[in-house]
PDB file of C-alpha atoms and ligand atoms in Angstrom:
ATOM      1  CA  MET A   1     -30.407  -9.299  -4.343  1.00 85.00           C
ATOM      2  CA  GLU A   2     -30.993 -12.695  -5.889  1.00 96.00           C
ATOM      3  CA  PHE A   3     -27.995 -15.019  -5.359  1.00 96.00           C
ATOM      4  CA  ASP A   4     -27.259 -15.820  -9.032  1.00 97.00           C
ATOM      5  CA  HIS A   5     -27.528 -12.134  -9.856  1.00 97.00           C
ATOM      6  CA  VAL A   6     -24.924 -11.260  -7.208  1.00 97.00           C
ATOM      7  CA  ILE A   7     -22.526 -13.817  -8.712  1.00 97.00           C
ATOM      8  CA  ARG A   8     -23.113 -12.587 -12.266  1.00 96.00           C
ATOM      9  CA  LYS A   9     -22.853  -8.926 -11.323  1.00 97.00           C
ATOM     10  CA  ARG A  10     -19.527  -9.169  -9.482  1.00 98.00           C
ATOM     11  CA  LYS A  11     -16.531  -7.597 -11.197  1.00 98.00           C
ATOM     12  CA  MET A  12     -13.443  -5.879  -9.896  1.00 98.00           C
ATOM     13  CA  ILE A  13     -13.654  -2.107  -9.484  1.00 98.00           C
ATOM     14  CA  ARG A  14     -10.454  -0.068  -9.632  1.00 98.00           C
ATOM     15  CA  LYS A  15     -11.739   3.541  -9.695  1.00 98.00           C
ATOM     16  CA  TYR A  16     -13.622   5.045  -6.788  1.00 98.00           C
ATOM     17  CA  LEU A  17     -15.477   8.184  -5.786  1.00 98.00           C
ATOM     18  CA  PRO A  18     -14.096   9.779  -2.607  1.00 96.00           C
ATOM     19  CA  ASN A  19     -17.398   9.371  -0.709  1.00 96.00           C
ATOM     20  CA  LYS A  20     -17.195   7.275   2.435  1.00 96.00           C
ATOM     21  CA  ILE A  21     -19.222   4.106   2.698  1.00 97.00           C
ATOM     22  CA  PRO A  22     -21.404   3.538   5.775  1.00 98.00           C
ATOM     23  CA  ASP A  23     -19.730   1.749   8.722  1.00 98.00           C
ATOM     24  CA  ARG A  24     -22.791  -0.502   8.863  1.00 98.00           C
ATOM     25  CA  ILE A  25     -21.862  -1.948   5.458  1.00 98.00           C
ATOM     26  CA  VAL A  26     -18.226  -2.512   6.432  1.00 98.00           C
ATOM     27  CA  SER A  27     -19.430  -4.275   9.589  1.00 98.00           C
ATOM     28  CA  LYS A  28     -21.710  -6.465   7.503  1.00 98.00           C
ATOM     29  CA  MET A  29     -18.800  -7.411   5.252  1.00 98.00           C
ATOM     30  CA  ILE A  30     -16.753  -8.506   8.263  1.00 98.00           C
ATOM     31  CA  LYS A  31     -19.727 -10.337   9.740  1.00 98.00           C
ATOM     32  CA  ASN A  32     -20.270 -12.254   6.503  1.00 98.00           C
ATOM     33  CA  ALA A  33     -16.553 -12.913   5.997  1.00 98.00           C
ATOM     34  CA  SER A  34     -16.342 -14.424   9.461  1.00 98.00           C
ATOM     35  CA  LYS A  35     -18.802 -17.094   8.279  1.00 98.00           C
ATOM     36  CA  ALA A  36     -16.219 -18.383   5.785  1.00 98.00           C
ATOM     37  CA  PRO A  37     -14.998 -21.940   6.210  1.00 98.00           C
ATOM     38  CA  SER A  38     -11.488 -22.573   7.512  1.00 98.00           C
ATOM     39  CA  ALA A  39      -9.360 -25.702   7.662  1.00 97.00           C
ATOM     40  CA  GLY A  40     -10.312 -27.620  10.805  1.00 97.00           C
ATOM     41  CA  HIS A  41     -12.434 -24.642  11.864  1.00 97.00           C
ATOM     42  CA  THR A  42      -9.256 -22.870  12.976  1.00 97.00           C
ATOM     43  CA  GLN A  43     -10.857 -19.514  12.068  1.00 98.00           C
ATOM     44  CA  VAL A  44      -7.573 -17.946  11.094  1.00 98.00           C
ATOM     45  CA  GLN A  45      -9.111 -15.069   9.161  1.00 98.00           C
ATOM     46  CA  GLU A  46      -8.594 -11.598  10.634  1.00 98.00           C
ATOM     47  CA  PHE A  47      -9.237  -8.209   9.079  1.00 98.00           C
ATOM     48  CA  ILE A  48      -7.566  -4.798   9.222  1.00 99.00           C
ATOM     49  CA  ILE A  49      -9.767  -1.882   8.230  1.00 98.00           C
ATOM     50  CA  VAL A  50      -7.721   0.994   6.830  1.00 98.00           C
ATOM     51  CA  THR A  51      -9.020   4.486   6.099  1.00 98.00           C
ATOM     52  CA  ASP A  52      -5.971   6.598   7.035  1.00 98.00           C
ATOM     53  CA  PRO A  53      -4.651   8.313   3.859  1.00 98.00           C
ATOM     54  CA  ALA A  54      -1.001   8.019   4.965  1.00 98.00           C
ATOM     55  CA  THR A  55      -1.311   4.273   5.521  1.00 98.00           C
ATOM     56  CA  LYS A  56      -3.146   3.833   2.217  1.00 98.00           C
ATOM     57  CA  LYS A  57      -0.338   5.664   0.439  1.00 98.00           C
ATOM     58  CA  LYS A  58       2.270   3.343   1.947  1.00 98.00           C
ATOM     59  CA  LEU A  59       0.190   0.286   1.071  1.00 98.00           C
ATOM     60  CA  ARG A  60      -0.061   1.536  -2.506  1.00 98.00           C
ATOM     61  CA  GLN A  61       3.730   1.798  -2.698  1.00 98.00           C
ATOM     62  CA  ALA A  62       4.037  -1.775  -1.419  1.00 98.00           C
ATOM     63  CA  SER A  63       1.555  -2.981  -4.048  1.00 98.00           C
ATOM     64  CA  VAL A  64       3.224  -2.113  -7.360  1.00 98.00           C
ATOM     65  CA  ASN A  65       1.872   1.386  -7.058  1.00 98.00           C
ATOM     66  CA  GLN A  66      -1.768   0.451  -7.669  1.00 98.00           C
ATOM     67  CA  LYS A  67      -3.718   3.674  -7.564  1.00 98.00           C
ATOM     68  CA  SER A  68      -6.976   2.087  -6.405  1.00 98.00           C
ATOM     69  CA  ILE A  69      -5.418   1.355  -3.002  1.00 98.00           C
ATOM     70  CA  GLU A  70      -4.883   5.026  -2.278  1.00 98.00           C
ATOM     71  CA  GLU A  71      -8.129   6.187  -3.871  1.00 98.00           C
ATOM     72  CA  ALA A  72     -10.569   3.737  -2.314  1.00 98.00           C
ATOM     73  CA  PRO A  73     -12.106   5.292   0.816  1.00 98.00           C
ATOM     74  CA  VAL A  74     -11.855   2.010   2.730  1.00 98.00           C
ATOM     75  CA  LEU A  75      -9.546  -0.981   2.568  1.00 99.00           C
ATOM     76  CA  ILE A  76     -10.047  -4.314   4.250  1.00 99.00           C
ATOM     77  CA  VAL A  77      -6.757  -6.160   4.491  1.00 99.00           C
ATOM     78  CA  VAL A  78      -7.572  -9.830   4.884  1.00 99.00           C
ATOM     79  CA  CYS A  79      -4.985 -11.687   6.950  1.00 98.00           C
ATOM     80  CA  SER A  80      -4.538 -15.218   8.210  1.00 98.00           C
ATOM     81  CA  ASN A  81      -3.432 -15.690  11.782  1.00 98.00           C
ATOM     82  CA  THR A  82      -1.431 -18.879  11.298  1.00 96.00           C
ATOM     83  CA  SER A  83      -0.782 -19.214  15.035  1.00 95.00           C
ATOM     84  CA  ARG A  84      -4.252 -20.759  15.198  1.00 93.00           C
ATOM     85  CA  SER A  85      -3.484 -23.442  12.606  1.00 91.00           C
ATOM     86  CA  VAL A  86       0.239 -24.096  12.439  1.00 91.00           C
ATOM     87  CA  GLY A  87       0.294 -26.200  15.624  1.00 90.00           C
ATOM     88  CA  ARG A  88      -2.270 -28.517  14.103  1.00 93.00           C
ATOM     89  CA  TYR A  89      -1.273 -28.520  10.454  1.00 96.00           C
ATOM     90  CA  GLY A  90       2.380 -27.401  10.398  1.00 94.00           C
ATOM     91  CA  GLN A  91       3.732 -26.165   7.083  1.00 94.00           C
ATOM     92  CA  ARG A  92       0.556 -27.064   5.187  1.00 95.00           C
ATOM     93  CA  GLY A  93      -1.420 -24.874   7.576  1.00 94.00           C
ATOM     94  CA  ARG A  94       0.966 -21.953   7.196  1.00 94.00           C
ATOM     95  CA  ASP A  95       1.589 -22.120   3.443  1.00 93.00           C
ATOM     96  CA  PHE A  96      -1.600 -23.549   1.973  1.00 96.00           C
ATOM     97  CA  TYR A  97      -4.657 -23.581   4.238  1.00 97.00           C
ATOM     98  CA  SER A  98      -4.012 -20.032   5.403  1.00 96.00           C
ATOM     99  CA  THR A  99      -4.235 -18.743   1.833  1.00 97.00           C
ATOM    100  CA  ILE A 100      -7.372 -20.702   1.016  1.00 98.00           C
ATOM    101  CA  ASP A 101      -9.060 -19.656   4.258  1.00 98.00           C
ATOM    102  CA  GLY A 102      -8.255 -16.006   3.541  1.00 98.00           C
ATOM    103  CA  ALA A 103      -9.436 -16.327  -0.042  1.00 98.00           C
ATOM    104  CA  PHE A 104     -12.799 -17.762   1.040  1.00 98.00           C
ATOM    105  CA  ALA A 105     -13.297 -14.859   3.453  1.00 98.00           C
ATOM    106  CA  SER A 106     -12.270 -12.402   0.739  1.00 99.00           C
ATOM    107  CA  MET A 107     -14.824 -13.812  -1.668  1.00 98.00           C
ATOM    108  CA  LEU A 108     -17.586 -13.295   0.889  1.00 98.00           C
ATOM    109  CA  ILE A 109     -16.529  -9.653   1.204  1.00 99.00           C
ATOM    110  CA  LEU A 110     -16.584  -9.234  -2.577  1.00 98.00           C
ATOM    111  CA  LEU A 111     -20.055 -10.767  -2.847  1.00 98.00           C
ATOM    112  CA  THR A 112     -21.395  -8.744   0.095  1.00 98.00           C
ATOM    113  CA  ALA A 113     -20.123  -5.623  -1.668  1.00 98.00           C
ATOM    114  CA  VAL A 114     -22.175  -6.478  -4.763  1.00 98.00           C
ATOM    115  CA  ASN A 115     -25.248  -7.105  -2.650  1.00 98.00           C
ATOM    116  CA  GLU A 116     -24.796  -3.729  -0.936  1.00 98.00           C
ATOM    117  CA  GLU A 117     -24.111  -1.947  -4.259  1.00 97.00           C
ATOM    118  CA  ILE A 118     -20.543  -1.110  -3.238  1.00 98.00           C
ATOM    119  CA  GLY A 119     -17.589  -1.391  -5.612  1.00 98.00           C
ATOM    120  CA  ALA A 120     -14.819  -3.760  -4.566  1.00 98.00           C
ATOM    121  CA  GLY A 121     -11.498  -4.961  -5.901  1.00 98.00           C
ATOM    122  CA  PHE A 122      -9.107  -7.661  -4.761  1.00 99.00           C
ATOM    123  CA  VAL A 123      -5.405  -6.838  -4.786  1.00 98.00           C
ATOM    124  CA  GLY A 124      -2.943  -9.687  -4.411  1.00 98.00           C
ATOM    125  CA  ALA A 125       0.095  -8.089  -6.050  1.00 98.00           C
ATOM    126  CA  PHE A 126       2.029  -6.780  -3.064  1.00 98.00           C
ATOM    127  CA  GLU A 127       5.241  -7.391  -1.183  1.00 98.00           C
ATOM    128  CA  ASP A 128       4.338  -9.342   1.929  1.00 98.00           C
ATOM    129  CA  ASP A 129       7.247  -8.060   4.007  1.00 98.00           C
ATOM    130  CA  LYS A 130       6.422  -4.417   3.254  1.00 98.00           C
ATOM    131  CA  ILE A 131       2.736  -4.909   4.053  1.00 98.00           C
ATOM    132  CA  ALA A 132       3.717  -6.645   7.304  1.00 98.00           C
ATOM    133  CA  LYS A 133       5.928  -3.725   8.294  1.00 98.00           C
ATOM    134  CA  ILE A 134       3.349  -1.034   7.456  1.00 98.00           C
ATOM    135  CA  LEU A 135       0.557  -2.809   9.327  1.00 98.00           C
ATOM    136  CA  GLU A 136       2.786  -4.105  12.150  1.00 98.00           C
ATOM    137  CA  LEU A 137       1.768  -7.700  11.544  1.00 98.00           C
ATOM    138  CA  PRO A 138       3.226 -10.276  13.943  1.00 98.00           C
ATOM    139  CA  GLU A 139       5.419 -12.842  12.129  1.00 96.00           C
ATOM    140  CA  TYR A 140       2.668 -15.485  12.364  1.00 96.00           C
ATOM    141  CA  VAL A 141       0.141 -13.276  10.511  1.00 98.00           C
ATOM    142  CA  LYS A 142       0.102 -13.524   6.731  1.00 98.00           C
ATOM    143  CA  PRO A 143      -1.449 -10.849   4.502  1.00 98.00           C
ATOM    144  CA  ILE A 144      -3.708 -12.542   1.951  1.00 98.00           C
ATOM    145  CA  GLY A 145      -5.319  -9.683   0.073  1.00 98.00           C
ATOM    146  CA  ILE A 146      -6.112  -5.997   0.124  1.00 99.00           C
ATOM    147  CA  ILE A 147      -9.753  -5.374  -0.718  1.00 99.00           C
ATOM    148  CA  THR A 148     -10.475  -1.886  -2.018  1.00 99.00           C
ATOM    149  CA  LEU A 149     -13.993  -0.615  -1.295  1.00 99.00           C
ATOM    150  CA  GLY A 150     -16.037   2.418  -2.258  1.00 98.00           C
ATOM    151  CA  TYR A 151     -18.667   3.752  -4.586  1.00 98.00           C
ATOM    152  CA  PRO A 152     -17.544   2.982  -8.151  1.00 98.00           C
ATOM    153  CA  ASP A 153     -16.334   5.726 -10.459  1.00 98.00           C
ATOM    154  CA  GLU A 154     -16.258   3.392 -13.437  1.00 98.00           C
ATOM    155  CA  SER A 155     -18.373   0.725 -15.020  1.00 97.00           C
ATOM    156  CA  PRO A 156     -15.917  -1.691 -16.608  1.00 97.00           C
ATOM    157  CA  ALA A 157     -17.141  -4.205 -19.162  1.00 96.00           C
ATOM    158  CA  LYS A 158     -17.571  -7.717 -17.874  1.00 94.00           C
ATOM    159  CA  LEU A 159     -14.652  -9.927 -18.816  1.00 97.00           C
ATOM    160  CA  GLU A 160     -15.420 -12.934 -20.989  1.00 96.00           C
ATOM    161  CA  ARG A 161     -15.120 -16.334 -19.359  1.00 97.00           C
ATOM    162  CA  ILE A 162     -13.791 -19.512 -20.964  1.00 98.00           C
ATOM    163  CA  GLU A 163     -16.711 -21.725 -22.006  1.00 98.00           C
ATOM    164  CA  ASN A 164     -17.636 -24.366 -19.426  1.00 97.00           C
ATOM    165  CA  GLU A 165     -17.175 -27.077 -22.057  1.00 97.00           C
ATOM    166  CA  GLN A 166     -13.474 -26.221 -22.106  1.00 97.00           C
ATOM    167  CA  LEU A 167     -13.155 -26.235 -18.343  1.00 98.00           C
ATOM    168  CA  VAL A 168     -15.013 -29.315 -17.245  1.00 98.00           C
ATOM    169  CA  HIS A 169     -13.503 -32.795 -17.368  1.00 98.00           C
ATOM    170  CA  TYR A 170     -15.347 -35.978 -16.633  1.00 98.00           C
ATOM    171  CA  GLU A 171     -13.903 -38.810 -14.626  1.00 98.00           C
ATOM    172  CA  ARG A 172     -10.294 -37.819 -15.527  1.00 98.00           C
ATOM    173  CA  TRP A 173      -8.360 -34.850 -17.048  1.00 97.00           C
TER     174      TRP A 173
HETATM  175  C1  FMN B 201      -5.256 -13.944  -6.405  1.00 88.94           C
HETATM  176  C2  FMN B 201      -5.717 -12.703  -7.125  1.00 88.94           C
HETATM  177  C3  FMN B 201      -4.899 -11.595  -7.153  1.00 88.94           C
HETATM  178  C4  FMN B 201      -5.324 -10.433  -7.792  1.00 88.94           C
HETATM  179  N1  FMN B 201      -4.549  -9.315  -7.734  1.00 88.94           N
HETATM  180  C5  FMN B 201      -4.966  -8.189  -8.326  1.00 88.94           C
HETATM  181  C6  FMN B 201      -4.173  -7.013  -8.230  1.00 88.94           C
HETATM  182  O1  FMN B 201      -3.138  -6.955  -7.613  1.00 88.94           O
HETATM  183  N2  FMN B 201      -4.654  -5.902  -8.862  1.00 88.94           N
HETATM  184  C7  FMN B 201      -5.832  -5.892  -9.548  1.00 88.94           C
HETATM  185  O2  FMN B 201      -6.192  -4.847 -10.083  1.00 88.94           O
HETATM  186  N3  FMN B 201      -6.601  -7.001  -9.648  1.00 88.94           N
HETATM  187  C8  FMN B 201      -6.198  -8.150  -9.046  1.00 88.94           C
HETATM  188  N4  FMN B 201      -6.983  -9.259  -9.103  1.00 88.94           N
HETATM  189  C9  FMN B 201      -8.270  -9.213  -9.820  1.00 88.94           C
HETATM  190  C10 FMN B 201      -8.231  -9.964 -11.149  1.00 88.94           C
HETATM  191  O3  FMN B 201      -7.412  -9.260 -12.060  1.00 88.94           O
HETATM  192  C11 FMN B 201      -9.670 -10.112 -11.678  1.00 88.94           C
HETATM  193  O4  FMN B 201     -10.403 -10.898 -10.792  1.00 88.94           O
HETATM  194  C12 FMN B 201      -9.716 -10.741 -13.065  1.00 88.94           C
HETATM  195  O5  FMN B 201      -9.103  -9.887 -14.003  1.00 88.94           O
HETATM  196  C13 FMN B 201     -11.136 -11.030 -13.503  1.00 88.94           C
HETATM  197  O6  FMN B 201     -11.894  -9.861 -13.469  1.00 88.94           O
HETATM  198  P1  FMN B 201     -13.314  -9.806 -12.704  1.00 88.94           P
HETATM  199  O7  FMN B 201     -13.044 -10.319 -11.317  1.00 88.94           O
HETATM  200  O8  FMN B 201     -13.690  -8.364 -12.763  1.00 88.94           O
HETATM  201  O9  FMN B 201     -14.242 -10.673 -13.462  1.00 88.94           O
HETATM  202  C14 FMN B 201      -6.585 -10.418  -8.461  1.00 88.94           C
HETATM  203  C15 FMN B 201      -7.402 -11.536  -8.403  1.00 88.94           C
HETATM  204  C16 FMN B 201      -6.992 -12.665  -7.729  1.00 88.94           C
HETATM  205  C17 FMN B 201      -7.932 -13.844  -7.663  1.00 88.94           C
END
């Protein structure tokens, strides 16, 4: 798919058909996400693929009961392994770079999904401690986002964007 088209076509999907998506596509998402930049090339991004219905149910409960988490056939939970960055960058590595690094990787998954004609949604509203417990994350691993994936069962309207003229500043705010 043409690059600009992928960008324009992307929108969050929150309703899914139960059909599985091919493993090949999930692998491609991980492969692309691993090309994301990371602060100091610390490569903190790690991924947990979840398909087990019981785990999905628990993750839903830890994420303000968002239905899409339980309904999506596959979840990729994007995490940052801060043990690879905290020694170098301390608190900034743990609190700030880890989130940005995970967000960059997440975006590559979302764009790969568009290119593969798969629906995807990013969920950031969850309780970190509950997610950590469910997925048995070590204390140095931070959950960044839960990406829901599957064939879409909805076609939501594109959300309007603020005009560029209102967003861009020249030389100063
Ligand atoms: C940091 C972050 C957290 C988000 N958390 C959620 C979430 O918990 N649940 C959800 O349905 N969408 C979530 N979203 C998706 C946004 O609501 C969505 O991107 C926004 O409404 C714009 O819609 P679009 O991406 O379809 O254009 C999140 C997006 C970001 C960037």
